[in-house]
Each structure stands twice: as structure tokens, then as C-alpha cells.
């Protein structure tokens, strides 16, 4: 039962270009959506979040877009840098104290 | 910046043995979690802990698993009798509050290998 789906296991982008990572969800009760980045041998690191009352949240090079009607969110990284190469996890929760449900992750490779 | 620390980084154990995975959450955080990631699969929720008791647990978290906060700083996950399928990365996480915009902070994980 995959409530959070990241259908692209990997993505390669040239340095300086935009990276777009996609995430779909099935549970209409999800209210908060988060993106985490994970380097090898490290734990996931929080990147950016968005609540369901918004459709966009921006933090520096990172922007998350939420389309509730399509149950779809995306993370845009622009410009992409080689240090952005990592696995990116989309996560969602119905409410604050309900456990996060994670997607399987997308491995982003930014090529210099 | 304060961080969640986990020990050991790698634990190898024989099937049937007990293991204890240790975590020191960020000191002013009140909510604690264990997640695991089997190689190549998604990060899965195991258990959440607040106010010295389990708030929620997944179906993975059966009678073989237990958590404890023995003092003011440590948060442990015990697996009583390990199985081969328990081999995974185990991540501890903590957060300041239960609000939706309060993100989880993860440790670097313990790689558990059951042989």
C-alpha cells in the first residue's frame, strides 16, 4: 500500500539546470508534506515542507509546489549543484503528531 | 547545530540474539521516533514515543520490539530475538513539537546485520 509514490527512482541533471522531483500521494487526509535529502551513510535531512493550505513554498534554491486536486507535489532545485546529488524522499502526514509516510526516494545526480 | 546521535553505526548479530540500538535525541525535543529502511526500500515507520509512552506503532513493531527512555537523554530500541528480515538501517528521529511544521531530525542510523 503505497500512499506516497515517487515514480522516478533516479534523475540526472546538468549543473546549473533545474531539477524537478515529483511525488504523488493517494491519501486525501494528508495535510503536511515534507522533502528530505539523504546522503550515503547519513540519516535523512529535512529540506522544506508545505502545508495543504498553500500551493507553493520557497526557500532559497528549493521550491515545493503542491497541487491538491491532482494529489501531486514537486520539488524544484534551481540552479542545481553537484552537492545536491543525493536521494530525495517525499513524506506526508495527516496531522502533526501522526507518523510521516515516506516515498521510496529519487536519486538525483547533478553532473558538473 | 544540535543533532541526533546513534550508536553503534553498525551492529552484526546472530539470528535469535537480542540487540539494543541506542539514540540520543536533541536535548529539548519531546517527540521520539524509530524508522527503518531495508536496503533498496522505503523508510518505514516503526514507533513514536511521547511523554514516556508509545504514541503509535506500526504493524512491524510486534512483541519482539520495545522502546525505552531509561534516563533524560537516551532513547533505545530493543529487538528481543532478531530475525534475518530485521536486517536494515534503523533511524532514530526527534522533533520539538507535534505540530505539522515541526520537522523530524534524524540520526545517521545504525546498520543492523542479522546473520
Coordinates of N, CA, C and O in Angstrom, one line a residue, chain B residues 13-104:
Chain B
X13 N 24.8 -9.3 14.3 CA 24.3 -10.2 15.4 C 23.9 -11.5 14.7 O 23.5 -11.5 13.5
X14 N 23.8 -12.5 15.5 CA 23.3 -13.8 15.0 C 21.8 -13.8 15.3 O 21.3 -13.3 16.2
X15 N 21.2 -14.5 14.4 CA 19.7 -14.8 14.5 C 19.4 -15.3 15.9 O 20.0 -16.2 16.4
X16 N 18.3 -14.7 16.4 CA 17.9 -15.1 17.8 C 18.5 -14.4 18.9 O 18.0 -14.5 20.0
X17 N 19.5 -13.6 18.6 CA 20.1 -12.8 19.7 C 19.3 -11.5 19.9 O 18.6 -11.0 19.0
X18 N 19.5 -10.9 21.1 CA 18.9 -9.6 21.4 C 19.9 -8.5 21.0 O 21.1 -8.6 21.1
X19 N 19.3 -7.4 20.5 CA 20.1 -6.2 20.2 C 19.4 -5.0 20.8 O 18.2 -4.9 20.9
X20 N 20.3 -4.1 21.2 CA 19.8 -2.8 21.6 C 20.4 -1.7 20.8 O 21.7 -1.6 20.8
X21 N 19.6 -0.9 20.2 CA 20.1 0.2 19.4 C 19.9 1.5 20.2 O 18.8 1.7 20.7
X22 N 20.9 2.3 20.2 CA 20.8 3.5 21.1 C 20.8 4.8 20.4 O 21.4 4.9 19.3
X23 N 20.1 5.7 21.0 CA 19.9 7.0 20.3 C 19.9 8.1 21.4 O 19.4 7.9 22.5
X24 N 20.6 9.2 21.1 CA 20.4 10.4 22.0 C 19.8 11.5 21.1 O 20.4 12.1 20.2
X25 N 18.5 11.7 21.4 CA 17.8 12.8 20.6 C 18.3 14.2 21.0 O 19.1 14.3 21.9
X26 N 17.8 15.1 20.2 CA 18.2 16.5 20.5 C 17.6 16.9 21.9 O 16.4 16.6 22.1
X27 N 18.3 17.6 22.7 CA 18.0 17.7 24.1 C 16.7 18.3 24.4 O 16.0 17.9 25.4
X28 N 16.2 19.3 23.7 CA 14.9 19.9 24.1 C 13.8 19.4 23.3 O 12.6 19.9 23.3
X29 N 14.0 18.3 22.5 CA 12.9 17.7 21.8 C 12.1 16.8 22.7 O 12.6 16.2 23.6
X30 N 10.8 16.7 22.3 CA 9.8 15.9 23.2 C 9.3 14.7 22.5 O 8.6 13.9 23.2
X31 N 9.4 14.6 21.2 CA 8.8 13.5 20.4 C 9.9 12.7 19.8 O 10.8 13.2 19.2
X32 N 9.8 11.4 20.0 CA 10.9 10.5 19.5 C 10.3 9.4 18.6 O 9.2 8.9 18.9
X33 N 11.1 9.0 17.7 CA 10.7 8.0 16.7 C 11.8 7.0 16.3 O 13.0 7.3 16.4
X34 N 11.3 5.9 15.9 CA 12.2 4.9 15.2 C 11.6 4.6 13.9 O 10.4 4.3 13.7
X35 N 12.5 4.7 12.8 CA 12.1 4.3 11.5 C 13.2 3.2 11.0 O 14.3 3.2 11.6
X36 N 12.9 2.5 10.0 CA 13.9 1.6 9.4 C 13.8 1.6 7.9 O 12.7 2.0 7.3
X37 N 14.9 1.3 7.3 CA 14.9 1.2 5.8 C 15.7 -0.1 5.5 O 16.9 -0.2 5.7
X38 N 14.9 -1.0 4.9 CA 15.5 -2.2 4.4 C 16.2 -1.8 3.0 O 15.6 -1.0 2.3
X39 N 17.3 -2.4 2.7 CA 18.1 -2.0 1.6 C 17.2 -1.9 0.3 O 16.5 -2.9 0.0
X40 N 17.2 -0.7 -0.3 CA 16.5 -0.6 -1.6 C 15.0 -0.3 -1.4 O 14.3 -0.1 -2.4
X41 N 14.6 -0.2 -0.2 CA 13.2 0.0 0.0 C 12.9 1.4 0.7 O 13.9 2.1 1.0
X42 N 11.7 1.7 1.0 CA 11.4 3.0 1.5 C 11.6 3.0 3.0 O 11.8 2.0 3.7
X43 N 11.7 4.2 3.6 CA 11.8 4.4 5.0 C 10.5 4.1 5.6 O 9.5 4.7 5.3
X44 N 10.5 3.2 6.6 CA 9.2 2.8 7.2 C 9.1 3.2 8.7 O 10.1 3.0 9.5
X45 N 8.0 3.6 9.1 CA 7.8 4.0 10.5 C 7.7 2.7 11.4 O 7.0 1.7 11.0
X46 N 8.3 2.8 12.5 CA 8.2 1.7 13.5 C 7.3 2.1 14.7 O 6.3 1.5 15.0
X47 N 7.8 3.2 15.3 CA 7.1 3.6 16.6 C 7.4 5.1 16.9 O 8.4 5.6 16.5
X48 N 6.4 5.7 17.6 CA 6.6 7.0 18.1 C 6.4 7.0 19.6 O 5.7 6.2 20.2
X49 N 7.1 8.0 20.3 CA 7.2 7.9 21.7 C 7.0 9.4 22.2 O 7.8 10.3 21.8
X50 N 6.1 9.6 23.2 CA 6.0 10.9 23.7 C 5.5 10.8 25.2 O 4.7 9.9 25.5
X51 N 6.0 11.6 26.0 CA 5.6 11.7 27.4 C 5.8 10.3 28.1 O 4.9 9.8 28.8
X52 N 6.9 9.7 27.8 CA 7.3 8.4 28.4 C 6.4 7.2 28.0 O 6.3 6.2 28.8
X53 N 5.7 7.3 26.9 CA 4.9 6.2 26.5 C 4.8 6.1 24.9 O 5.0 7.2 24.3
X54 N 4.5 5.0 24.4 CA 4.4 4.8 23.0 C 3.1 5.5 22.5 O 2.0 5.3 23.1
X55 N 3.2 6.4 21.5 CA 2.0 7.1 21.0 C 1.4 6.3 19.9 O 0.2 6.2 19.8
X56 N 2.2 5.7 19.1 CA 1.7 5.0 17.9 C 2.8 4.0 17.5 O 4.0 4.2 17.7
X57 N 2.4 2.8 16.9 CA 3.3 1.9 16.4 C 2.7 1.2 15.2 O 1.5 1.2 15.0
X58 N 3.6 0.8 14.3 CA 3.2 0.2 13.1 C 3.1 -1.3 13.3 O 3.5 -1.9 14.4
X59 N 2.6 -2.0 12.3 CA 2.4 -3.5 12.4 C 3.8 -4.2 12.4 O 3.9 -5.3 12.8
X60 N 4.8 -3.5 12.0 CA 6.2 -4.0 12.0 C 6.6 -4.2 13.5 O 7.3 -5.1 13.9
X61 N 6.2 -3.3 14.3 CA 6.6 -3.2 15.7 C 5.8 -4.2 16.5 O 4.8 -3.8 17.2
X62 N 6.2 -5.5 16.4 CA 5.5 -6.5 17.1 C 6.1 -6.7 18.5 O 6.9 -5.9 19.0
X63 N 5.7 -7.9 19.1 CA 6.2 -8.1 20.5 C 7.7 -8.3 20.7 O 8.2 -8.3 21.8
X64 N 8.4 -8.5 19.5 CA 9.8 -8.6 19.6 C 10.5 -7.3 19.8 O 11.7 -7.2 20.1
X65 N 9.8 -6.2 19.6 CA 10.3 -4.9 19.7 C 9.9 -4.2 20.9 O 8.8 -4.3 21.4
X66 N 10.8 -3.4 21.5 CA 10.4 -2.5 22.6 C 11.2 -1.2 22.6 O 12.3 -1.2 22.0
X67 N 10.7 -0.2 23.1 CA 11.5 1.1 23.2 C 11.5 1.5 24.7 O 10.6 1.2 25.5
X68 N 12.5 2.3 25.0 CA 12.6 2.7 26.4 C 13.4 4.1 26.4 O 14.2 4.3 25.5
X69 N 13.0 4.9 27.3 CA 13.8 6.1 27.6 C 14.2 6.0 29.0 O 13.6 6.5 29.9
X70 N 15.4 5.3 29.2 CA 15.8 5.0 30.6 C 16.2 6.2 31.4 O 16.2 6.1 32.6
X71 N 16.6 7.3 30.8 CA 17.0 8.4 31.5 C 16.6 9.7 30.7 O 15.8 9.5 29.8
X72 N 17.1 10.8 31.1 CA 16.7 12.0 30.4 C 17.2 12.2 29.0 O 16.8 13.2 28.3
X73 N 18.2 11.4 28.6 CA 18.8 11.6 27.3 C 18.7 10.5 26.3 O 18.7 10.7 25.1
X74 N 18.7 9.3 26.8 CA 18.8 8.1 25.8 C 17.4 7.6 25.4 O 16.4 7.7 26.2
X75 N 17.3 7.1 24.2 CA 16.1 6.5 23.7 C 16.5 5.2 23.0 O 17.3 5.3 22.0
X76 N 16.1 4.1 23.5 CA 16.6 2.8 22.9 C 15.5 2.0 22.2 O 14.4 2.1 22.6
X77 N 16.0 1.2 21.2 CA 15.1 0.3 20.6 C 15.7 -1.1 20.8 O 16.9 -1.3 20.5
X78 N 14.9 -2.0 21.4 CA 15.4 -3.4 21.6 C 14.6 -4.3 20.7 O 13.4 -4.2 20.6
X79 N 15.4 -5.2 20.1 CA 14.8 -6.4 19.4 C 15.2 -7.6 20.2 O 16.4 -7.9 20.3
X80 N 14.2 -8.3 20.7 CA 14.4 -9.4 21.6 C 15.1 -10.6 21.0 O 16.1 -11.1 21.5
X81 N 14.6 -11.0 19.9 CA 15.1 -12.2 19.2 C 15.2 -11.9 17.7 O 14.2 -12.0 17.0
X82 N 16.3 -11.5 17.3 CA 16.4 -11.0 15.9 C 16.2 -12.1 14.8 O 16.5 -13.3 15.0
X83 N 15.6 -11.6 13.7 CA 15.4 -12.5 12.6 C 16.2 -11.9 11.4 O 16.6 -10.8 11.4
X84 N 16.4 -12.8 10.4 CA 17.2 -12.3 9.2 C 16.5 -11.1 8.6 O 17.2 -10.2 8.2
X85 N 15.2 -11.1 8.6 CA 14.5 -10.0 7.9 C 14.5 -8.7 8.8 O 14.0 -7.6 8.3
X86 N 15.1 -8.7 9.9 CA 15.3 -7.5 10.7 C 16.5 -6.7 10.2 O 16.8 -5.5 10.7
X87 N 17.3 -7.3 9.3 CA 18.5 -6.6 8.8 C 18.0 -5.3 8.0 O 17.2 -5.4 7.1
X88 N 18.5 -4.2 8.4 CA 18.1 -2.9 7.9 C 18.9 -1.8 8.5 O 19.6 -2.0 9.4
X89 N 18.7 -0.6 8.0 CA 19.2 0.6 8.6 C 18.1 1.1 9.6 O 16.9 1.2 9.1
X90 N 18.4 1.3 10.8 CA 17.4 1.8 11.8 C 17.8 3.3 12.1 O 18.9 3.6 12.5
X91 N 16.8 4.1 11.9 CA 17.0 5.6 12.1 C 16.1 6.0 13.3 O 14.9 5.7 13.4
X92 N 16.8 6.7 14.2 CA 16.1 7.4 15.3 C 15.8 8.8 14.9 O 16.6 9.4 14.1
X93 N 14.7 9.4 15.3 CA 14.4 10.8 15.0 C 13.8 11.5 16.2 O 13.1 10.8 17.0
X94 N 13.9 12.8 16.2 CA 13.2 13.5 17.3 C 12.7 14.8 16.7 O 13.1 15.3 15.6
X95 N 11.7 15.4 17.4 CA 11.2 16.7 16.9 C 10.8 17.5 18.2 O 10.5 16.9 19.2
X96 N 10.8 18.8 18.0 CA 10.5 19.7 19.1 C 9.0 19.6 19.6 O 8.7 19.5 20.8
X97 N 8.1 19.6 18.6 CA 6.7 19.6 19.0 C 6.0 18.6 18.0 O 6.5 18.1 17.1
X98 N 4.7 18.5 18.3 CA 3.9 17.6 17.4 C 3.2 18.4 16.3 O 2.4 17.8 15.6
X99 N 3.5 19.6 16.1 CA 2.9 20.4 15.1 C 3.4 19.9 13.7 O 4.5 19.5 13.6
X100 N 2.5 20.1 12.7 CA 2.8 19.6 11.4 C 4.0 20.2 10.8 O 4.8 19.6 10.0
X101 N 4.3 21.5 11.1 CA 5.5 22.1 10.6 C 6.8 22.0 11.4 O 7.7 22.7 11.2
X102 N 6.7 21.1 12.4 CA 7.9 20.8 13.2 C 8.6 19.5 12.6 O 8.1 18.4 12.8
X103 N 9.7 19.7 11.9 CA 10.2 18.6 11.1 C 10.9 17.6 12.1 O 11.4 17.9 13.1
X104 N 11.0 16.3 11.6 CA 11.8 15.3 12.3 C 13.3 15.5 11.9 O 13.6 15.8 10.8

